[in-house]
Amino acid sequence: MSFLRNKLDQLRKPFGKGEKWEKFAPAINAFDTFLFVPNHTTKKGAHIRDAVDLKRTMITVVIALLPALIYGIYNTGYQHFTQLGESFTFMDAFLHGAAKIVPMIIVSYAVGLAIEFAFAVYRGHEVNEGFLVTGLLIPMIMPVDIPLWMVAISVVFAVLIGKEAFGGTGMNILNPALTARAFAFFAYPTYMSGNKVWVSEATHVDAISGETILGSLAAGREAGYDMWSMFAGSIPGSIAETSTLWILVGAAILILTGVGSWRIMLGGVIGAAFMGFLFNLWGVNALMSFPWYEHLLVGGFAFGIVFMATDPVSAAQTFKGKWIYGILVGIFCIMIRVFNPAYPEGVMLAILLMNVFAPTIDHYVVEANVKRRKKRLEAAKVKTA
């Protein structure tokens, strides 16, 4: 490591203060801080001494995403060979999935980081590590057969409009990854929905129909899969959203490390279960009659509530606010699924909607706390008078 440290120090010399390439210092510093802990400390102000910084937090989230991503790679190949009726091994499925998904990840990181570096150089600030997670999330929530150029344009929109327009990392009001998916959905709807975009190369083989469970239910048909398949994830869907089992592993990592809010996750489950149960009592169509507990297993609900709704920037910040925020995400997710047959997957719109209202929720929670404390103070003054 000392050899790498010395080489980086040599590379940084032309980018130092007063040197020829000083303007591009944020770019080289980004590589340095990605590989090593920053070697500078603050000189003034009150700070909490903690070993956890933004880089460690982002890397923890990436680690939590890996189980769902690895299974998603395998499931991509599994769906492909199963639909074709061909025999295959685990490695056949995994390698086929990797050939489809790894290029999407590379494109996402290359385009997004290029924009991040450009803005860092232009504004003269350091490159933040926030895109480490966003760059991985965007391809994970896309259909496997989406063209790479659409992934690139979606990333550009998410970084420019969803993030940099608000001031960069920590300033955005909407989740950037969901902003990318929303853009792709409304800009290229035929590549984001239907029955042939969820299985790789399905658009080239007429015999393949990889419709999602929610798509089937929205059309008034049966789900077509048992509960174990829904839980394990051997169903068509976005790359990393199908396996609730491996998403729960990621959720455990986030909760145990204190990175993800268990209040938002549990609140989302409570809200979705409650709304699903109410629709079960109504039972007018297939989506309403779909068991409430199976609503929690299909579509992007589990992935969204664990990795998207818990985004510390765009989610609610107060304890009580997190409960309200999570419950409302769950409620709106199921409502959108049931009442919008053109878009049965509702978790994206539900989270984006609550991102907008998260500051309002926190505002009223804080105001309520202030009023309570004022009443306590007044009551204490009366007693001592």
XYZ file of N, CA and C in Angstrom, residues 34 40 59 70 79 96 100 118 120 147 257 261 295 299 308 321 357 364-365 383:
60
model
N -10.860 7.805 -2.814
C -11.542 6.521 -3.034
C -10.691 5.362 -2.520
N -6.686 14.814 5.779
C -6.829 16.157 6.333
C -7.917 16.159 7.399
N -19.939 2.659 0.666
C -19.411 1.315 0.426
C -20.247 0.278 1.159
N -26.007 -10.017 -7.411
C -25.475 -11.316 -7.858
C -26.615 -12.259 -8.237
N -33.939 -16.825 -16.497
C -35.151 -16.497 -17.252
C -34.934 -16.708 -18.750
N -24.318 -15.576 -18.770
C -25.224 -14.885 -19.690
C -25.753 -13.600 -19.044
N -25.027 -9.328 -19.955
C -26.064 -8.313 -20.165
C -25.967 -7.172 -19.163
N -16.824 16.560 -13.991
C -16.912 17.832 -14.704
C -17.468 18.929 -13.795
N -17.383 18.941 -10.512
C -16.427 19.192 -9.429
C -15.330 20.151 -9.888
N -31.721 -0.818 -24.044
C -30.473 -0.467 -24.740
C -29.549 0.373 -23.857
N -25.550 -2.141 10.533
C -24.493 -1.119 10.464
C -25.021 0.277 10.771
N -32.551 2.975 7.763
C -33.513 3.180 8.843
C -34.522 2.033 8.897
N -48.316 -9.124 -2.040
C -47.999 -7.785 -2.545
C -46.620 -7.340 -2.068
N -42.846 -7.340 -7.585
C -42.524 -5.998 -8.052
C -41.301 -5.436 -7.349
N -34.214 2.421 -1.556
C -34.572 3.718 -2.126
C -35.239 4.632 -1.098
N -41.123 11.224 11.965
C -41.281 11.485 10.538
C -40.954 10.267 9.698
N -42.593 15.345 -0.132
C -43.280 15.731 1.100
C -42.464 15.447 2.364
N -43.536 19.569 10.350
C -44.661 19.492 11.288
C -44.342 18.640 12.508
N -43.475 17.651 12.342
C -43.040 16.865 13.506
C -42.241 17.747 14.457
N -46.505 25.853 38.113
C -46.293 25.111 39.364
C -45.371 25.855 40.317
